[in-house]
Each structure stands twice: as structure tokens, then as C-alpha cells.
PDB file of C-alpha atoms in Angstrom:
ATOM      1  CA  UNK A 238       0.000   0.000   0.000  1.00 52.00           C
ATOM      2  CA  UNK A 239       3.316   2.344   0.905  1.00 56.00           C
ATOM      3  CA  UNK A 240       4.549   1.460  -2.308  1.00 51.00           C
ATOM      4  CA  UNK A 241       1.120   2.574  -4.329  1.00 49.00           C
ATOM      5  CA  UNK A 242       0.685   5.722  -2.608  1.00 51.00           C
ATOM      6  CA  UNK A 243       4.610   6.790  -2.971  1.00 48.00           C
ATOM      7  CA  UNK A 244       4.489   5.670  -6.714  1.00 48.00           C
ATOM      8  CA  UNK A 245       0.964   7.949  -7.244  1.00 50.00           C
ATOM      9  CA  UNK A 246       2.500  10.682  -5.564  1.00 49.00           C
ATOM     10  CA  UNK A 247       5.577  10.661  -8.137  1.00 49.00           C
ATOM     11  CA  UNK A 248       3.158  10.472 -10.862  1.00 49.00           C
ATOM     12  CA  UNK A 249       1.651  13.450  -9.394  1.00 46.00           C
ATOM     13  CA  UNK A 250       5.011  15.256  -9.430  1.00 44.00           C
ATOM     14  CA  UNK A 251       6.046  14.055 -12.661  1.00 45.00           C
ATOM     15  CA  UNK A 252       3.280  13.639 -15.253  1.00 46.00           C
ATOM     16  CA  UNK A 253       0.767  16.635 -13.975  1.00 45.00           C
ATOM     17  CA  UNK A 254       1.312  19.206 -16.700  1.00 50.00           C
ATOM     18  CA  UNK A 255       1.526  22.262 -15.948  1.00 44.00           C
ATOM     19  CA  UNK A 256      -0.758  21.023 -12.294  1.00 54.00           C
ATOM     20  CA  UNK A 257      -3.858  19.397 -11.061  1.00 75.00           C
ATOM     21  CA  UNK A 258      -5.758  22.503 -11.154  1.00 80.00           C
ATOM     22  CA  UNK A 259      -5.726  22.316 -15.170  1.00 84.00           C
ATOM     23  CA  UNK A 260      -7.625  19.104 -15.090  1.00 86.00           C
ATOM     24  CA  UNK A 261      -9.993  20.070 -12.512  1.00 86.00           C
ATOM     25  CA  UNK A 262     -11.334  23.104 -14.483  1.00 90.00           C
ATOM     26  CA  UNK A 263     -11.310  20.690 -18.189  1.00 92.00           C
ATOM     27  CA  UNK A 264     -14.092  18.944 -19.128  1.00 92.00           C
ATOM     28  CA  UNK A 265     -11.566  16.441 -20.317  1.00 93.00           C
ATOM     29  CA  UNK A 266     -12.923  14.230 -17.388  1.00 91.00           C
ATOM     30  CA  UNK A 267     -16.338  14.120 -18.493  1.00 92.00           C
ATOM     31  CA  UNK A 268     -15.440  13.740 -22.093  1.00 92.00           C
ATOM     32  CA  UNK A 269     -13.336  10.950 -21.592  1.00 92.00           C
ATOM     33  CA  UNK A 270     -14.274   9.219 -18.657  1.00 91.00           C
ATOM     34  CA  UNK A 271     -10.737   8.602 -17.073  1.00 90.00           C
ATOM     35  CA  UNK A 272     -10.326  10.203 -13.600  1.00 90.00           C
ATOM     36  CA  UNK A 273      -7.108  12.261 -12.816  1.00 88.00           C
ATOM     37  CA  UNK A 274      -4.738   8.946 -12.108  1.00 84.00           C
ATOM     38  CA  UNK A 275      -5.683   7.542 -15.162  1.00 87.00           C
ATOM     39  CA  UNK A 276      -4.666  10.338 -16.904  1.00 88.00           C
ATOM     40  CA  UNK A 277      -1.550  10.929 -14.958  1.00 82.00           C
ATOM     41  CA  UNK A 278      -0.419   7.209 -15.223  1.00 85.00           C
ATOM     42  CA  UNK A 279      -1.548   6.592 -18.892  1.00 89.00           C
ATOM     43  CA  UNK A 280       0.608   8.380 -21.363  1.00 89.00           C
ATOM     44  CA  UNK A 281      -1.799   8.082 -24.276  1.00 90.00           C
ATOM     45  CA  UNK A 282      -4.308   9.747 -22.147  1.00 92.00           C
ATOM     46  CA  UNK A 283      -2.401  12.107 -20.908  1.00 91.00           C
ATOM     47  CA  UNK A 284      -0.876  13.161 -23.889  1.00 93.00           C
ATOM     48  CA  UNK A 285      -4.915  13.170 -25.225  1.00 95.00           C
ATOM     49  CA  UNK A 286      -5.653  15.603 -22.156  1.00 95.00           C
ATOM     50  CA  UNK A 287      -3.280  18.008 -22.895  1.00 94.00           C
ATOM     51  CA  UNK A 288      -4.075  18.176 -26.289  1.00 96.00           C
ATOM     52  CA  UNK A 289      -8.070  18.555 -25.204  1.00 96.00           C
ATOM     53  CA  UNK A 290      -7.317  21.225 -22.555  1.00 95.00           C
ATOM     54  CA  UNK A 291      -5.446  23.500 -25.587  1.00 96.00           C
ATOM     55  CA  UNK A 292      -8.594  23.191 -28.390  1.00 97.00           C
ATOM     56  CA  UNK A 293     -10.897  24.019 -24.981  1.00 96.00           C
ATOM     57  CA  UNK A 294      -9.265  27.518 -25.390  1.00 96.00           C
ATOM     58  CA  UNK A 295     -11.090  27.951 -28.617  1.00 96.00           C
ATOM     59  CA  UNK A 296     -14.757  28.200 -26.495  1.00 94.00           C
ATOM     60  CA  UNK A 297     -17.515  25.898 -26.352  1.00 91.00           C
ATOM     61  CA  UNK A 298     -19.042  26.669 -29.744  1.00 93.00           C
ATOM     62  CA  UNK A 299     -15.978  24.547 -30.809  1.00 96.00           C
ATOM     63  CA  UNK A 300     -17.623  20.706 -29.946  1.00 98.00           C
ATOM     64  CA  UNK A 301     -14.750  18.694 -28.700  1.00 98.00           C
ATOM     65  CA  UNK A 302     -15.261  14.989 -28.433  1.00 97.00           C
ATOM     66  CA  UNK A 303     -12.039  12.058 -27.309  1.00 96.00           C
ATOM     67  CA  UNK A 304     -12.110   8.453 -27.613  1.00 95.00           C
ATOM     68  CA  UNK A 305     -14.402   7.926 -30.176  1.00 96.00           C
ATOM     69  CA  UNK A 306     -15.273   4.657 -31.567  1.00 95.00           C
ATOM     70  CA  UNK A 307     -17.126   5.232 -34.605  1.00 94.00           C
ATOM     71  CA  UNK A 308     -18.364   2.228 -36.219  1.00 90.00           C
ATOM     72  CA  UNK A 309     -16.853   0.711 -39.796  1.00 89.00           C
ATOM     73  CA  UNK A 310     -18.949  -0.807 -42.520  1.00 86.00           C
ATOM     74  CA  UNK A 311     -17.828  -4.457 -41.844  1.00 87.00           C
ATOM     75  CA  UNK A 312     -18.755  -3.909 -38.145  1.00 87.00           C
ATOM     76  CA  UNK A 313     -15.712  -3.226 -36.674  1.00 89.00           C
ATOM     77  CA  UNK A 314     -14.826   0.593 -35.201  1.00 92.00           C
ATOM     78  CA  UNK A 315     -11.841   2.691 -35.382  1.00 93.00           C
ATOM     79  CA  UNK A 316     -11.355   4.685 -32.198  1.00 94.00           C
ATOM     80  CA  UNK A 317     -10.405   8.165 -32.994  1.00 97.00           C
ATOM     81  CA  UNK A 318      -8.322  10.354 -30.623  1.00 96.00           C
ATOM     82  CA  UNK A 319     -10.107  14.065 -30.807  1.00 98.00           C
ATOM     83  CA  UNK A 320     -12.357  15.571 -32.797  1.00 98.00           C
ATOM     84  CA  UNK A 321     -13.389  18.621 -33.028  1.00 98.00           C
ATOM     85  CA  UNK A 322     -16.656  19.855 -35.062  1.00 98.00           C
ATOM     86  CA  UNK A 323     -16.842  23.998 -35.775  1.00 97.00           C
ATOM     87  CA  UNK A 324     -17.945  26.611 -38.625  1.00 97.00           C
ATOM     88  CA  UNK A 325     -15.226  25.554 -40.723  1.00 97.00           C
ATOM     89  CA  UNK A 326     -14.754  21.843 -40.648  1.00 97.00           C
ATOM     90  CA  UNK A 327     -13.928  18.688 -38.324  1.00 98.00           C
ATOM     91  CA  UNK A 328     -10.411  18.862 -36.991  1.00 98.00           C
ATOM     92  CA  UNK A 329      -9.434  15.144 -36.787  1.00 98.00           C
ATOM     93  CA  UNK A 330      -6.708  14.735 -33.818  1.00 98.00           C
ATOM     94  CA  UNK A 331      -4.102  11.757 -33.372  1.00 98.00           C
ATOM     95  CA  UNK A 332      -1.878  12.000 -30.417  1.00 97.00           C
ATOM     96  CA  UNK A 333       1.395  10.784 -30.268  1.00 97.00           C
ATOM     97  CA  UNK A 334       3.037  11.362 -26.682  1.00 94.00           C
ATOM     98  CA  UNK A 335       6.294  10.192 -27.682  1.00 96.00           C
ATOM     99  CA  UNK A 336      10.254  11.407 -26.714  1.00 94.00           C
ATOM    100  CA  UNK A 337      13.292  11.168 -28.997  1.00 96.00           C
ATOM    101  CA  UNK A 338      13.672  11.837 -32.820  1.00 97.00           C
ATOM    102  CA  UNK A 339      10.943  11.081 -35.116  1.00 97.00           C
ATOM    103  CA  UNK A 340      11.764  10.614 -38.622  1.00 97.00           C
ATOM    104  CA  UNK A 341       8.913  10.019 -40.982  1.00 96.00           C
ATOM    105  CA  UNK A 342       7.443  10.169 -44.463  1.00 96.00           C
ATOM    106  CA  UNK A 343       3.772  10.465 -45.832  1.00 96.00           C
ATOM    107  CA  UNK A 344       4.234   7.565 -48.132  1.00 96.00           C
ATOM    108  CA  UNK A 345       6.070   4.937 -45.899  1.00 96.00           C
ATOM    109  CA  UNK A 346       4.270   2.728 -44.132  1.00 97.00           C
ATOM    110  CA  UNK A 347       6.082   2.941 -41.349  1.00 97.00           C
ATOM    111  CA  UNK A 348       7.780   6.057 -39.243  1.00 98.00           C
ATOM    112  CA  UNK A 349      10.805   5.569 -37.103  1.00 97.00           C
ATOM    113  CA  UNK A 350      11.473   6.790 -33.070  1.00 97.00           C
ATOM    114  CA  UNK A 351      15.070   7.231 -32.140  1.00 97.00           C
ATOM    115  CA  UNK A 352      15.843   7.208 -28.572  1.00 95.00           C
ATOM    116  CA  UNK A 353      19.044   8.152 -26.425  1.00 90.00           C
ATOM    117  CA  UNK A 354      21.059   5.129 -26.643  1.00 86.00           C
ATOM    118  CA  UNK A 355      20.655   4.178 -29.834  1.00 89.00           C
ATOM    119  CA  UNK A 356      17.491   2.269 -29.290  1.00 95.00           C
ATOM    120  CA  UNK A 357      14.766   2.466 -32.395  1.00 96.00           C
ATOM    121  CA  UNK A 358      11.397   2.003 -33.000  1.00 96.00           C
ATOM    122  CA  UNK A 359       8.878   1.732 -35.790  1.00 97.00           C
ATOM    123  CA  UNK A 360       5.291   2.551 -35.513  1.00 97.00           C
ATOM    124  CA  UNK A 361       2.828   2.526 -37.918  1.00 97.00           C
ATOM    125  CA  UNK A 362       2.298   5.701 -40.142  1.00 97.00           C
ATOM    126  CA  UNK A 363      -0.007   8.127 -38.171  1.00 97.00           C
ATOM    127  CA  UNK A 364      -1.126   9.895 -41.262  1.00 97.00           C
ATOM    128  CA  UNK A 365      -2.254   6.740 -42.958  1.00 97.00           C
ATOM    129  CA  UNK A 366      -3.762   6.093 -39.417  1.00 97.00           C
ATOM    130  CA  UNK A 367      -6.016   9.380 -39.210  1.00 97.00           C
ATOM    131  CA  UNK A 368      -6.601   8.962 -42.741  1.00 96.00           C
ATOM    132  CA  UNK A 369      -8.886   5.734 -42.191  1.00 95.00           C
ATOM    133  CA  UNK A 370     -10.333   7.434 -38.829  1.00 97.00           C
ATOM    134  CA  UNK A 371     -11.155  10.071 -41.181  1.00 97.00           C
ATOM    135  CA  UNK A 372     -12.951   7.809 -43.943  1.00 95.00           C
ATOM    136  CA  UNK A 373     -14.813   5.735 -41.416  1.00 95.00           C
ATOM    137  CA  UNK A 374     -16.284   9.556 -40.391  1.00 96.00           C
ATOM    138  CA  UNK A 375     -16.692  10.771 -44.049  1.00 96.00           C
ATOM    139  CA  UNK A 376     -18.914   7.615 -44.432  1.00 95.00           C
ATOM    140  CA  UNK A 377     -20.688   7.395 -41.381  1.00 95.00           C
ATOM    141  CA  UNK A 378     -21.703  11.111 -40.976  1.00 96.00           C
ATOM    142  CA  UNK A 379     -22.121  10.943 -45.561  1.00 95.00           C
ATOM    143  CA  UNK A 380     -19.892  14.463 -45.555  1.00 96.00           C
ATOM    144  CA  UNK A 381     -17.202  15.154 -48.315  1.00 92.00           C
ATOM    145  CA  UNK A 382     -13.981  14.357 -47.760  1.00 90.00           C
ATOM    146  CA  UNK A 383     -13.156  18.367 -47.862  1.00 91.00           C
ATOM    147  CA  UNK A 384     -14.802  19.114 -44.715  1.00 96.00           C
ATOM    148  CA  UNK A 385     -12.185  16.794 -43.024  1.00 97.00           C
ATOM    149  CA  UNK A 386      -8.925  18.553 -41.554  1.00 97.00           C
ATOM    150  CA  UNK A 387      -5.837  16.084 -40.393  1.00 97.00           C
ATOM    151  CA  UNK A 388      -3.554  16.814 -37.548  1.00 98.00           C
ATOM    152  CA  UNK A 389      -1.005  14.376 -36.071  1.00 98.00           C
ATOM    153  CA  UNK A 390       0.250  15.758 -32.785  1.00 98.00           C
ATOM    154  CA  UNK A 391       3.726  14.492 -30.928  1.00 97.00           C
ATOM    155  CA  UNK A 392       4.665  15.863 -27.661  1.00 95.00           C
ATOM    156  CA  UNK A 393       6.956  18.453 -26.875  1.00 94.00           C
ATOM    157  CA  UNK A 394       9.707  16.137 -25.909  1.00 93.00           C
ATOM    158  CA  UNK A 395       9.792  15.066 -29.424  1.00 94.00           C
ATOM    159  CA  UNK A 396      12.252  16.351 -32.495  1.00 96.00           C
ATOM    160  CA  UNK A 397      11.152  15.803 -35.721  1.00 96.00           C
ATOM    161  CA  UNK A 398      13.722  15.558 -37.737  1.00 93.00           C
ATOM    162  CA  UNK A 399      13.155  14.117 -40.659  1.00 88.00           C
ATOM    163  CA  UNK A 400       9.253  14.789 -41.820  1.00 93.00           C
ATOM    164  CA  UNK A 401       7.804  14.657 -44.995  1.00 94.00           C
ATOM    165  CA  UNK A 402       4.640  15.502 -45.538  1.00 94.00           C
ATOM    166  CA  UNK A 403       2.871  16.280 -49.104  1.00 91.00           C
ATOM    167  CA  UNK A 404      -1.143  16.697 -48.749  1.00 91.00           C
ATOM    168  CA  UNK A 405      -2.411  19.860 -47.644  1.00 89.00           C
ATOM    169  CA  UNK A 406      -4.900  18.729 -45.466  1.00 89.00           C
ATOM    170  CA  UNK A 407      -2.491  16.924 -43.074  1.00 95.00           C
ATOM    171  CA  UNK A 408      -0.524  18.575 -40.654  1.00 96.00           C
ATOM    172  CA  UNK A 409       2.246  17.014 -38.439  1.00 97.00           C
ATOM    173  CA  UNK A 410       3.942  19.283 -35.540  1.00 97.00           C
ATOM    174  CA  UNK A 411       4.440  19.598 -31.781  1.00 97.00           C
ATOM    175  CA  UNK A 412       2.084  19.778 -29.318  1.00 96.00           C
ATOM    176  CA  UNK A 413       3.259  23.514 -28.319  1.00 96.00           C
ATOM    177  CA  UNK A 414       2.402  24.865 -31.617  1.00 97.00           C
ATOM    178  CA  UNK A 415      -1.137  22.931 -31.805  1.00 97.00           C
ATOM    179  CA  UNK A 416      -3.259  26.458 -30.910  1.00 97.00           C
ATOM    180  CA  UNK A 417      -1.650  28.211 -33.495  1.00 97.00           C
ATOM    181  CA  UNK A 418      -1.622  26.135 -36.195  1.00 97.00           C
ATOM    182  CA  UNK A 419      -5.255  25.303 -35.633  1.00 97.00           C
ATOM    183  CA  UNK A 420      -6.211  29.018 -34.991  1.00 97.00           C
ATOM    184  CA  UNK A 421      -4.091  29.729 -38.621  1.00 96.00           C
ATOM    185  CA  UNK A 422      -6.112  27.263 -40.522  1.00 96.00           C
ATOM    186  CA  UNK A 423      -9.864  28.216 -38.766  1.00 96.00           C
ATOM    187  CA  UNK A 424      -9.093  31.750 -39.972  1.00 95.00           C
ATOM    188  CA  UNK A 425      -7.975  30.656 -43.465  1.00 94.00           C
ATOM    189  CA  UNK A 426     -10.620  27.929 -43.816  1.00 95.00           C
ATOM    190  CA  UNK A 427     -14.055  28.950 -45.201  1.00 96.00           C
ATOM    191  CA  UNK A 428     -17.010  28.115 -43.069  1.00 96.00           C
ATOM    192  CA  UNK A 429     -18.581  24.902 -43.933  1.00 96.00           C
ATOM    193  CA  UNK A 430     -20.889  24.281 -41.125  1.00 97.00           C
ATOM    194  CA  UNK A 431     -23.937  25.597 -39.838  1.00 97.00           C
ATOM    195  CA  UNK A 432     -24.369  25.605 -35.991  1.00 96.00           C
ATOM    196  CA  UNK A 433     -27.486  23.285 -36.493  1.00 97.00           C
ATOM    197  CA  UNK A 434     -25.124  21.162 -38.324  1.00 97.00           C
ATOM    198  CA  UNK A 435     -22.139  21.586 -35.440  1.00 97.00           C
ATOM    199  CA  UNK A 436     -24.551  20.515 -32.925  1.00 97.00           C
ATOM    200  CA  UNK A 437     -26.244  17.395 -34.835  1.00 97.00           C
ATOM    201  CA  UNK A 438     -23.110  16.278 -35.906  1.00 98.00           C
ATOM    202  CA  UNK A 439     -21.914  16.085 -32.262  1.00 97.00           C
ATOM    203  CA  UNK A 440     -24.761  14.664 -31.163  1.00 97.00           C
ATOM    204  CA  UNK A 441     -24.762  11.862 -33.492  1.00 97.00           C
ATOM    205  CA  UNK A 442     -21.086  11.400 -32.785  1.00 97.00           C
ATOM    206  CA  UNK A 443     -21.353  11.416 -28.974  1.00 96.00           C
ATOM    207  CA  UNK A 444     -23.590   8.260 -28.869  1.00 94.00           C
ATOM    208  CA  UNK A 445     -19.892   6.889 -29.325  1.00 95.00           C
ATOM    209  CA  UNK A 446     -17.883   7.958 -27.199  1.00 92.00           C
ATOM    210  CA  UNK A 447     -17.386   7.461 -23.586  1.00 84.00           C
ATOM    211  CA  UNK A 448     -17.541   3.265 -24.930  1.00 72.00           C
ATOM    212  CA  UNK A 449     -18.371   0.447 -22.762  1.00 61.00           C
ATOM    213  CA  UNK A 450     -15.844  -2.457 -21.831  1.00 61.00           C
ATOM    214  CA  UNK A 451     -17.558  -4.468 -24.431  1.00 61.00           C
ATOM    215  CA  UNK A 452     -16.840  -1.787 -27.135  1.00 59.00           C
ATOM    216  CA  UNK A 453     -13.348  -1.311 -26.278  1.00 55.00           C
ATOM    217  CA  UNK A 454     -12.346  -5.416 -25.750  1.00 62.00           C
ATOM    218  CA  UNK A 455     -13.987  -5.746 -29.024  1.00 57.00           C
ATOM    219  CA  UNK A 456     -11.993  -3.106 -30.560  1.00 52.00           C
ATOM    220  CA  UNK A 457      -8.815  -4.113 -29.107  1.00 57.00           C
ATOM    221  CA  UNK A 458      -9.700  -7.906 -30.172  1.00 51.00           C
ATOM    222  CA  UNK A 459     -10.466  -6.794 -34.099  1.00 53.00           C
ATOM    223  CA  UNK A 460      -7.175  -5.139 -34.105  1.00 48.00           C
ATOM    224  CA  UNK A 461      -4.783  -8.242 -32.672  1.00 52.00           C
ATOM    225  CA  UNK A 462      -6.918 -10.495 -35.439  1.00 52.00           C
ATOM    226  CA  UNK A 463      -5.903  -7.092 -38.358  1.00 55.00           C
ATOM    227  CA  UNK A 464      -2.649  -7.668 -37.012  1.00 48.00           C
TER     228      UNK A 464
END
């Protein structure tokens, strides 16, 4: 029990960016469902909280939604990140809360993590990743694929050194530059979307989020039988 409480308190000290009082006043809780140790001792999640807490800036007419499992066509879902639905589009998020050098390429299947030490890593293409999060939206929610905006987000303990990236519509960078880049494009981007349509869309797409065990086992069990 010494042991839990000492290790908890570390996490506390270590992972709590910038402190608790940030997640208290997000509605990354509610969104998500994962209470503050979760999200301090999960690094996807806490990597998807910081990224939430950032696009709350934007206001609440900008619907943010995390962990979304939207079904496929053969039955199957593909859990998406963030989303979030305004006036000129739907901002598709995937959050990678990696360290080290990234090196990466739009067209190669797979992108490579360099770590101190000379230890490497391959993980599978994150563009090519939010790109069939993206068509499993386009055809659930019957929108074109141009209302669709593609961001791949590492942390700021990341480098990216070697990144090549050729479609407009898909941006890779930090997690420090996220508000900027997304307030750039919101201002460039024409409106596409009524409020009426903001707030069905959100609704439709809330009914999957916050998933049950059941959803997420079968998830997770469609993806080791893909792989």
C-alpha cells in the first residue's frame, strides 16, 4: 500500500502538466471518462488531455469529443483520438506522446522513433492512421472528404527531424504549436458548417464515445486479429 501511494504521488510530481488545477477546471474528465490517475499514469491519455485542454481555449461553440469509436462498414470501429466539429470543418486529432527523434514520411508505411542510446522504433504511419479514422467519419456522418482537416500531434519532448509531408490537409507538428496552427487554418478555412449542423453532428457522434468495456475489448480484439 506504501509502495502505491509513494508511486501515485511521483506520478503526481512528474506527469501533472503544468498542475492538477488544469484538469480540474477541463471537461476532459467528463469527455473521456478517465479520472485524474488515469490520466496521470496513462501516457496516451495524458498526452490526449493536454491536447483537449489547448482546443478548450477555442470556447464551447468549438464541440470537442475524445475516444471515439465510430463504427466501420464491416462492423468493426476505429477509435479516434479528438475531434473537433466547428464553422469551418472537423479537426481530426491523433496523439502521439512520444520522446526522442521522429523521422517520418507520408508515403512509408512505417515512421521511425530514435531514442538516447541508440534504441529504435517503428510505428505505424499516423497519417495513414487518421486517414482511415477520417474515412470511417466521411462515411458514417455521408460528408465530403473536404470538410475533413488532419492533424497528427507528438509531444513536446519530441524532435522531428526528418518529416515529410505532401497533402495539404495533413498537418504534423508539436504539441506547443497545436493552438496556433489550428487558430491559422480556422481563420484561413471557409465556413462549412452551420451551428445546427455543429450541434447534430456532435450529437450523433457522442452516442460513441465514452464506450463500454464491451466496445473497447472488441476493438482491441479486431485489431490483434488485423494484425
Amino acid at each position: 500500500m506504501e509502495f502505491l501511494l509513494v508511486f501515485l504521488l511521483l506520478a503526481l510530481l512528474v506527469r501533472i502538466p503544468p498542475n492538477q488545477d488544469r484538469f480540474k477546471t477541463s471537461g476532459y474528465k467528463e469527455a473521456s471518462g478517465h479520472s485524474l490517475f488515469e490520466t496521470l499514469l496513462d501516457p496516451g491519455c495524458s498526452g490526449e488531455f493536454l491536447i483537449y485542454s489547448c482546443l478548450e481555449r477555442f470556447g464551447e461553440e468549438h464541440k470537442l469529443l475524445t475516444n471515439v469509436y465510430v463504427p466501420k462498414e464491416d462492423g468493426t470501429t476505429t477509435e479516434i483520438d479528438l475531434i473537433m466539429i466547428t464553422a469551418t470543418g472537423i479537426y481530426v486529432f491523433e496523439s502521439k506522446n512520444y520522446s526522442g527523434w521522429i523521422f517520418g514520411d507520408e508515403n512509408t508505411k512505417f515512421w521511425t522513433q530514435s531514442l538516447k542510446g541508440g534504441k529504435k522504433f517503428r510505428f505505424y504511419n499516423p497519417i495513414w492512421q487518421n486517414k482511415k479514422h477520417i474515412s470511417a467519419l466521411q462515411k458514417h456522418l455521408r460528408l465530403g472528404n473536404d470538410v475533413f482537416r488532419s492533424y497528427i500531434v507528438f509531444s513536446e519532448r519530441c524532435e522531428l527531424k526528418k518529416m515529410f509531408v505532401h497533402s495539404p490537409e495533413v498537418k504534423v507538428m508539436n504539441r506547443n504549436v497545436l493552438f496556433r496552427e489550428v487558430e491559422d487554418d480556422m481563420t484561413y478555412f471557409p465556413e462549412v458548417l452551420s451551428i445546427w449542423e455543429i450541434n447534430q453532428i456532435h450529437s450523433d457522434l457522442s452516442k460513441y464515445a465514452l464506450a463500454d468495456a464491451a466496445t473497447k475489448q472488441a476493438h482491441i480484439d479486431a485489431m490483434r486479429w488485423r494484425n
